[in-house]
CSV table of C-alpha atoms in Angstrom, one decimal:
chain,number,residue,atom,x,y,z
A,150,MET,CA,-5.3,-0.4,17.0
A,151,SER,CA,-8.3,-0.9,14.9
A,152,GLU,CA,-11.7,-2.6,14.6
A,153,GLY,CA,-12.9,-3.5,11.7
A,154,ASN,CA,-11.3,-1.6,8.7
A,155,PHE,CA,-10.5,1.1,10.9
A,156,ASP,CA,-7.6,1.9,12.6
A,157,LEU,CA,-7.1,4.4,15.4
A,158,ASP,CA,-4.1,5.8,14.6
A,159,GLU,CA,-4.7,6.4,10.7
A,160,ALA,CA,-7.4,8.4,11.7
A,161,LEU,CA,-5.6,10.7,14.3
A,162,TYR,CA,-3.0,11.4,11.4
A,163,SER,CA,-5.6,12.1,8.4
A,164,LEU,CA,-7.9,14.6,10.8
A,165,GLY,CA,-4.8,15.9,12.1
A,166,ASN,CA,-3.4,16.7,8.3
A,167,THR,CA,-7.1,18.2,7.2
A,168,PRO,CA,-6.1,22.0,8.6
A,169,SER,CA,-2.8,22.0,6.3
A,170,THR,CA,-4.3,20.7,2.9
A,171,LEU,CA,-7.5,23.5,3.1
A,172,GLN,CA,-4.3,25.9,3.9
A,173,GLY,CA,-2.7,25.3,0.7
A,174,PHE,CA,-6.2,24.5,-1.0
A,175,ILE,CA,-8.1,28.0,0.2
A,176,SER,CA,-5.5,30.5,2.2
A,177,GLY,CA,-4.8,33.4,-0.6
A,178,MET,CA,-7.7,32.4,-2.9
A,179,PRO,CA,-9.6,35.1,-4.4
A,180,ASP,CA,-13.0,35.9,-2.9
A,181,SER,CA,-15.1,34.9,-6.8
A,182,TRP,CA,-13.7,31.5,-6.2
A,183,LEU,CA,-14.1,31.4,-2.4
A,184,ASP,CA,-17.8,33.1,-2.4
A,185,PHE,CA,-18.7,30.9,-5.5
A,186,LYS,CA,-21.9,28.4,-5.8
A,187,GLU,CA,-22.7,26.2,-8.9
A,188,GLU,CA,-26.2,26.7,-7.4
A,189,VAL,CA,-28.6,29.2,-5.3
A,190,ASP,CA,-28.9,26.5,-2.5
A,191,ALA,CA,-24.7,25.1,-3.2
A,192,TRP,CA,-22.4,26.3,-0.5
A,193,SER,CA,-19.7,27.9,-1.4
A,194,PRO,CA,-16.0,27.1,0.0
A,195,ARG,CA,-16.2,29.6,2.6
A,196,PHE,CA,-19.5,28.2,4.0
A,197,VAL,CA,-18.0,24.8,3.8
A,198,LEU,CA,-15.3,26.0,5.9
A,199,VAL,CA,-17.9,27.6,8.7
A,200,HIS,CA,-19.6,24.1,8.9
A,201,LEU,CA,-16.0,22.3,9.5
A,202,ILE,CA,-15.8,24.4,12.4
A,203,HIS,CA,-19.3,24.3,13.6
A,204,ASN,CA,-19.1,20.9,13.7
A,205,GLU,CA,-15.4,20.9,15.3
A,206,GLN,CA,-17.8,23.0,18.4
A,207,THR,CA,-20.8,20.6,18.6
A,208,ASN,CA,-20.7,17.3,16.7
A,209,TRP,CA,-17.6,14.6,16.8
A,210,ILE,CA,-16.3,16.0,20.3
A,211,VAL,CA,-19.7,16.6,22.2
A,212,ARG,CA,-20.7,12.9,20.6
A,213,THR,CA,-17.5,11.6,21.5
A,214,ARG,CA,-17.2,12.8,25.7
A,215,VAL,CA,-21.4,11.2,25.6
A,216,ILE,CA,-20.1,7.9,23.8
A,217,LEU,CA,-17.0,7.9,26.9
A,218,SER,CA,-19.2,9.3,30.2
A,219,ASP,CA,-21.2,7.4,32.5
A,220,VAL,CA,-24.6,9.2,31.8
A,221,GLU,CA,-28.1,7.2,31.4
A,222,ASP,CA,-29.0,8.2,28.2
A,223,LYS,CA,-26.6,8.4,25.4
A,224,THR,CA,-28.6,10.3,23.2
A,225,PHE,CA,-26.3,12.6,21.0
A,226,PRO,CA,-27.4,16.6,21.9
A,227,PRO,CA,-29.5,18.5,18.8
A,228,PHE,CA,-27.0,19.4,16.3
A,229,SER,CA,-27.2,21.8,13.2
A,230,GLN,CA,-25.3,21.7,9.9
A,231,MET,CA,-24.3,25.5,10.3
A,232,PRO,CA,-24.4,27.9,13.4
A,233,GLU,CA,-27.0,30.5,13.8
A,234,LYS,CA,-26.3,33.6,11.9
A,235,GLU,CA,-25.2,35.7,15.0
A,236,ASP,CA,-22.9,32.9,15.9
A,237,PHE,CA,-20.7,32.9,12.8
A,238,PRO,CA,-17.2,33.1,12.8
A,239,PRO,CA,-15.6,36.8,11.3
A,240,LEU,CA,-16.1,35.5,7.7
A,241,GLY,CA,-12.3,36.5,6.8
A,242,THR,CA,-10.4,33.2,4.7
A,243,ASP,CA,-7.2,33.4,7.3
A,244,SER,CA,-9.7,33.3,10.8
A,245,LEU,CA,-11.4,31.1,9.2
A,246,LEU,CA,-8.5,28.9,8.2
A,247,ASP,CA,-6.8,29.6,11.6
A,248,GLN,CA,-9.5,28.4,14.0
A,249,PHE,CA,-10.6,25.4,12.2
A,250,ALA,CA,-6.7,24.9,13.0
A,251,SER,CA,-6.7,25.6,16.2
A,252,LEU,CA,-10.4,24.0,17.2
A,253,ARG,CA,-9.2,21.0,15.7
A,254,SER,CA,-5.4,20.9,16.8
A,255,ALA,CA,-7.5,21.0,21.0
A,256,ASN,CA,-10.3,18.3,20.0
A,257,LEU,CA,-7.2,15.9,18.4
A,258,THR,CA,-5.5,16.8,21.8
A,259,GLU,CA,-8.3,15.2,24.0
A,260,LEU,CA,-8.9,12.5,22.1
A,261,ARG,CA,-5.0,11.6,22.7
A,262,GLU,CA,-5.6,11.7,26.1
A,263,TYR,CA,-8.1,9.5,26.3
A,264,GLY,CA,-5.9,6.8,25.5
A,265,LEU,CA,-8.8,5.1,23.2
A,266,LYS,CA,-8.4,0.8,23.5
A,267,ASP,CA,-10.0,-1.3,21.4
A,268,GLU,CA,-13.3,-1.8,23.2
A,269,ASP,CA,-14.0,1.5,23.7
A,270,LEU,CA,-14.5,2.0,20.1
A,271,VAL,CA,-17.8,-0.1,20.4
A,272,ARG,CA,-18.8,1.7,22.8
A,273,GLU,CA,-22.1,2.9,21.9
A,274,GLY,CA,-24.3,6.2,22.1
A,275,ILE,CA,-27.8,7.0,20.1
A,276,HIS,CA,-28.1,9.7,17.5
A,277,PRO,CA,-31.7,11.6,17.4
A,278,ASP,CA,-32.1,10.1,13.2
A,279,LEU,CA,-30.0,7.3,13.1
A,280,GLY,CA,-30.1,5.3,16.5
A,281,SER,CA,-27.2,2.9,18.1
A,282,VAL,CA,-23.6,4.4,16.4
A,283,ASN,CA,-20.9,3.3,18.1
A,284,LEU,CA,-17.3,5.2,18.8
A,285,GLY,CA,-15.6,3.9,16.2
A,286,GLN,CA,-18.2,4.6,13.3
A,287,LEU,CA,-18.2,8.4,14.8
A,288,LEU,CA,-14.8,8.9,14.8
A,289,ALA,CA,-14.3,6.7,11.1
A,290,THR,CA,-17.3,9.3,9.9
A,291,TRP,CA,-15.1,12.3,11.0
A,292,VAL,CA,-12.5,11.0,8.8
A,293,VAL,CA,-14.6,10.5,6.1
A,294,HIS,CA,-16.8,13.8,6.0
A,295,ASP,CA,-13.4,16.2,6.2
A,296,PHE,CA,-13.2,13.7,2.7
A,297,ASN,CA,-16.1,14.9,1.7
A,298,HIS,CA,-16.3,18.2,2.4
A,299,LEU,CA,-12.3,18.9,0.1
A,300,HIS,CA,-14.2,16.5,-2.6
A,301,GLN,CA,-17.1,19.5,-2.0
A,302,ILE,CA,-15.5,22.3,-2.6
A,303,ALA,CA,-12.8,20.7,-5.8
A,304,LYS,CA,-16.0,20.1,-7.0
A,305,SER,CA,-17.5,23.6,-6.5
A,306,LEU,CA,-14.1,25.2,-7.7
A,307,SER,CA,-14.0,22.8,-10.8
A,308,LYS,CA,-18.1,23.8,-12.2
A,309,ARG,CA,-16.7,27.6,-12.5
A,310,TYR,CA,-14.7,26.7,-15.4
A,311,THR,CA,-17.5,24.0,-16.8
A,312,GLU,CA,-17.2,26.6,-19.9
A,313,ALA,CA,-14.0,27.9,-19.8
A,314,VAL,CA,-12.7,24.0,-21.1
A,315,GLY,CA,-14.3,23.7,-23.8
A,316,PRO,CA,-14.1,20.4,-25.4
A,317,TRP,CA,-12.7,18.6,-22.5
A,318,ARG,CA,-15.1,18.7,-20.7
A,319,PRO,CA,-15.9,15.2,-20.7
A,320,ASN,CA,-13.2,14.1,-19.7
A,321,LEU,CA,-12.9,15.8,-16.0
A,322,ALA,CA,-15.8,13.8,-14.5
A,323,ILE,CA,-15.5,16.3,-11.5
A,324,ILE,CA,-17.6,19.0,-13.3
A,325,ASP,CA,-20.4,17.2,-13.7
A,326,ALA,CA,-20.3,15.1,-10.8
B,54,MET,CA,-7.0,39.0,-17.9
B,55,SER,CA,-9.8,36.9,-18.7
B,56,GLU,CA,-11.6,34.8,-21.6
B,57,GLY,CA,-15.2,33.9,-20.4
B,58,ASN,CA,-15.0,32.9,-17.4
B,59,PHE,CA,-11.3,32.1,-17.4
B,60,ASP,CA,-8.9,34.1,-15.6
B,61,LEU,CA,-5.3,33.8,-16.3
B,62,ASP,CA,-4.3,35.3,-12.5
B,63,GLU,CA,-6.5,33.4,-10.3
B,64,ALA,CA,-5.8,30.3,-12.8
B,65,LEU,CA,-1.9,30.8,-12.1
B,66,TYR,CA,-3.0,31.1,-8.2
B,67,SER,CA,-4.9,27.5,-8.0
B,68,LEU,CA,-2.1,25.7,-10.2
B,69,GLY,CA,0.4,27.2,-7.9
B,70,ASN,CA,-1.9,26.1,-4.7
B,71,THR,CA,-1.6,22.3,-5.8
B,72,PRO,CA,1.8,21.0,-4.7
B,73,SER,CA,1.4,22.4,-0.7
B,74,THR,CA,-2.4,20.9,-1.5
B,75,LEU,CA,-0.8,17.5,-2.1
B,76,GLN,CA,1.5,18.1,0.4
B,77,GLY,CA,-1.1,19.0,3.4
B,78,PHE,CA,-3.4,16.0,2.3
B,79,ILE,CA,-0.7,12.8,1.6
B,80,SER,CA,2.7,13.8,3.2
B,81,GLY,CA,3.3,10.8,5.9
B,82,MET,CA,0.2,8.9,5.2
B,83,PRO,CA,0.8,5.4,6.4
B,84,ASP,CA,1.4,3.5,2.9
B,85,SER,CA,-1.6,1.1,3.7
B,86,TRP,CA,-3.3,4.7,2.6
B,87,LEU,CA,-1.1,5.6,-0.2
B,88,ASP,CA,-1.4,2.6,-1.8
B,89,PHE,CA,-5.2,2.1,-2.1
B,90,LYS,CA,-7.1,0.7,-4.6
B,91,GLU,CA,-10.6,0.7,-4.6
B,92,GLU,CA,-11.1,-1.7,-7.3
B,93,VAL,CA,-8.4,-3.5,-9.1
B,94,ASP,CA,-8.4,-0.7,-12.2
B,95,ALA,CA,-8.3,1.9,-9.7
B,96,TRP,CA,-5.5,4.6,-8.8
B,97,SER,CA,-4.0,4.3,-5.8
B,98,PRO,CA,-3.3,8.4,-4.7
B,99,ARG,CA,0.4,7.0,-4.8
B,100,PHE,CA,-0.1,6.7,-8.6
B,101,VAL,CA,-2.5,10.1,-9.2
B,102,LEU,CA,0.8,11.4,-8.2
B,103,VAL,CA,3.3,9.9,-10.4
B,104,HIS,CA,0.3,10.6,-13.3
B,105,LEU,CA,0.2,14.5,-11.8
B,106,ILE,CA,4.0,14.0,-12.7
B,107,HIS,CA,4.0,12.9,-16.0
B,108,ASN,CA,1.8,15.5,-17.1
B,109,GLU,CA,3.9,18.0,-15.9
B,110,GLN,CA,6.5,16.9,-18.0
B,111,THR,CA,4.8,16.4,-21.2
B,112,ASN,CA,1.2,17.4,-21.3
B,113,TRP,CA,0.3,21.0,-20.5
B,114,ILE,CA,3.6,22.7,-20.7
B,115,VAL,CA,4.4,21.1,-24.2
B,116,ARG,CA,1.4,21.8,-25.5
B,117,THR,CA,2.0,25.3,-24.5
B,118,ARG,CA,4.6,25.6,-25.9
B,119,VAL,CA,3.4,24.2,-29.3
B,120,ILE,CA,0.4,27.1,-29.5
B,121,LEU,CA,2.9,29.5,-29.0
B,122,SER,CA,5.3,28.5,-31.7
B,123,ASP,CA,5.7,29.3,-34.9
B,124,VAL,CA,5.4,26.0,-36.0
B,125,GLU,CA,2.7,25.0,-38.7
B,126,ASP,CA,1.8,21.6,-37.9
B,127,LYS,CA,0.3,22.4,-34.5
B,128,THR,CA,-0.8,19.0,-33.4
B,129,PHE,CA,0.1,18.2,-29.8
B,130,PRO,CA,2.7,15.2,-29.6
B,131,PRO,CA,1.1,12.1,-28.8
B,132,PHE,CA,0.4,11.7,-24.8
B,133,SER,CA,-0.6,9.1,-22.4
B,134,GLN,CA,-1.4,8.9,-19.0
B,135,MET,CA,1.2,7.5,-17.7
B,136,PRO,CA,5.0,7.2,-17.8
B,137,GLU,CA,6.3,3.7,-18.9
B,138,LYS,CA,7.8,1.4,-16.5
B,139,GLU,CA,11.1,2.2,-16.8
B,140,ASP,CA,10.5,6.1,-16.7
B,141,PHE,CA,8.0,5.9,-13.9
B,142,PRO,CA,9.6,8.4,-10.7
B,143,PRO,CA,11.0,7.0,-7.2
B,144,LEU,CA,8.3,6.2,-5.1
B,145,GLY,CA,8.8,7.5,-2.6
B,146,THR,CA,6.5,10.0,-0.9
B,147,ASP,CA,8.1,12.9,0.0
B,148,SER,CA,10.2,12.4,-3.6
B,149,LEU,CA,7.6,12.1,-5.6
B,150,LEU,CA,5.6,15.4,-3.3
B,151,ASP,CA,9.0,17.6,-3.7
B,152,GLN,CA,9.4,16.5,-7.9
B,153,PHE,CA,5.7,17.8,-8.1
B,154,ALA,CA,6.4,21.0,-6.6
B,155,SER,CA,9.4,21.9,-8.3
B,156,LEU,CA,8.2,20.8,-12.0
B,157,ARG,CA,5.2,22.9,-11.0
B,158,SER,CA,7.0,25.8,-10.1
B,159,ALA,CA,9.3,25.8,-13.2
B,160,ASN,CA,6.1,24.9,-15.8
B,161,LEU,CA,4.5,28.3,-14.1
B,162,THR,CA,8.0,30.5,-14.0
B,163,GLU,CA,7.7,29.7,-18.0
B,164,LEU,CA,4.0,30.1,-18.2
B,165,ARG,CA,4.5,33.7,-16.1
B,166,GLU,CA,7.7,34.5,-18.6
B,167,TYR,CA,5.4,34.0,-21.9
B,168,GLY,CA,3.7,37.5,-20.7
B,169,LEU,CA,-0.2,36.0,-21.9
B,170,LYS,CA,-2.4,38.6,-23.8
B,171,ASP,CA,-5.8,38.1,-23.8
B,172,GLU,CA,-5.4,37.3,-28.3
B,173,ASP,CA,-2.7,34.6,-26.7
B,174,LEU,CA,-5.5,32.8,-25.1
B,175,VAL,CA,-7.3,32.3,-28.2
B,176,ARG,CA,-4.2,30.8,-29.9
B,177,GLU,CA,-5.7,26.9,-31.0
B,178,GLY,CA,-3.2,23.8,-31.3
B,179,ILE,CA,-4.7,20.2,-32.3
B,180,HIS,CA,-5.7,17.9,-30.0
B,181,PRO,CA,-5.4,14.4,-31.5
B,182,ASP,CA,-8.5,13.1,-30.4
B,183,LEU,CA,-10.3,16.5,-29.6
B,184,GLY,CA,-10.0,18.1,-32.8
B,185,SER,CA,-9.1,22.6,-32.1
B,186,VAL,CA,-8.7,24.1,-29.0
B,187,ASN,CA,-7.4,26.8,-27.2
B,188,LEU,CA,-4.8,27.9,-25.2
B,189,GLY,CA,-7.5,29.2,-22.7
B,190,GLN,CA,-9.2,26.1,-22.9
B,191,LEU,CA,-5.9,24.2,-21.8
B,192,LEU,CA,-4.7,26.1,-19.4
B,193,ALA,CA,-8.6,25.7,-17.6
B,194,THR,CA,-8.5,22.3,-18.4
B,195,TRP,CA,-4.9,22.3,-15.8
B,196,VAL,CA,-7.1,23.7,-13.5
B,197,VAL,CA,-9.7,21.7,-13.5
B,198,HIS,CA,-7.8,18.5,-13.7
B,199,ASP,CA,-5.4,19.3,-10.4
B,200,PHE,CA,-9.5,19.7,-8.6
B,201,ASN,CA,-10.1,16.1,-10.1
B,202,HIS,CA,-7.2,14.2,-8.9
B,203,LEU,CA,-7.7,15.8,-5.4
B,204,HIS,CA,-11.6,14.7,-5.4
B,205,GLN,CA,-10.0,11.3,-7.0
B,206,ILE,CA,-7.7,11.0,-4.1
B,207,ALA,CA,-9.9,11.5,-1.3
B,208,LYS,CA,-13.3,9.5,-2.7
B,209,SER,CA,-10.6,6.8,-2.9
B,210,LEU,CA,-9.5,7.3,0.7
B,211,SER,CA,-12.6,8.0,1.5
B,212,LYS,CA,-14.3,4.4,0.4
B,213,ARG,CA,-11.4,2.8,3.1
B,214,TYR,CA,-14.5,3.4,5.3
B,215,THR,CA,-17.3,1.9,3.6
B,216,GLU,CA,-17.6,0.3,6.5
B,217,ALA,CA,-16.6,1.4,9.4
B,218,VAL,CA,-18.4,4.6,9.2
B,219,GLY,CA,-21.9,2.3,9.6
B,220,PRO,CA,-25.4,3.6,9.7
B,221,TRP,CA,-23.6,7.2,8.9
B,222,ARG,CA,-23.1,5.9,5.0
B,223,PRO,CA,-25.7,7.5,3.3
B,224,ASN,CA,-24.7,10.7,4.4
B,225,LEU,CA,-21.4,10.7,3.0
B,226,ALA,CA,-22.0,11.1,-0.8
B,227,ILE,CA,-18.8,10.7,-1.6
B,228,ILE,CA,-18.6,7.1,-0.3
B,229,ASP,CA,-21.0,6.3,-3.4
B,230,ALA,CA,-20.1,9.0,-5.3
């Protein structure tokens, strides 16, 4: 099942891997790394996890339901990048990782249960800023969004060692990315 | 144990995590993703694994031994980014992941057995291009090199979906990184 370069089975596979990737990457990581921000407004790895959980709860699957529903107005409900302070999940790393894994798993189960076909991937919804988008684009964005944040965590952690790597810095593109 | 921002225990922890991160990330990934190159000269995720294995065999631990040895000439032996074609490991994903994990584990065991102290981290070797470098800088570079390649794999896989994400592309920095 594919639409252009997008392949639903590959996408489901990739989305399913992310919890174990994050588990390997940051489970047991010292707090000094998990809370590191390379600049005042940057997100620490812990905040990235909160953002990923918030997206599982309020973004991807919610928008999928809108697209697949029979409602007249297919405008996606409002969405913020981060939850309100009072809705923050407990910030212990293991509980964040577990919560993300269980939300992701439930969302992928729901997605599989729709039994999506090629013609479903071109069904549309209305993004408040971007206008018309289709389900295939939403699901591809979900996949790349995971990669984007893995890359953000790797980049952020690399910057802790900007000075420590000494003369190797020009060989490590990620530090100055 | 730390030298500037570098902390040996944190570094050992981070280096020890990478095999399970890669396992979560790419174990079972379809060949179409593992062999994807965003341009002719780019490295596929599979080639990145080969490069990481080659570094475990011929780079970090070899250079560590030179620095800690009593030899007069502390110049690091020649090193290439990739093995010669005939020395390529078997290219099955699981065997690459297993080989990387077992080499990394042996190298970290060796590193722990040295019982490194702060004064060891400033001991120097001669890099053929960069000149004098110390052990702390070498170990920090080993850590960031892992992050650099995780980021490279994430970036490369994201580019598969450059078109598929449609109007979301400007929101996904990784695609055009």
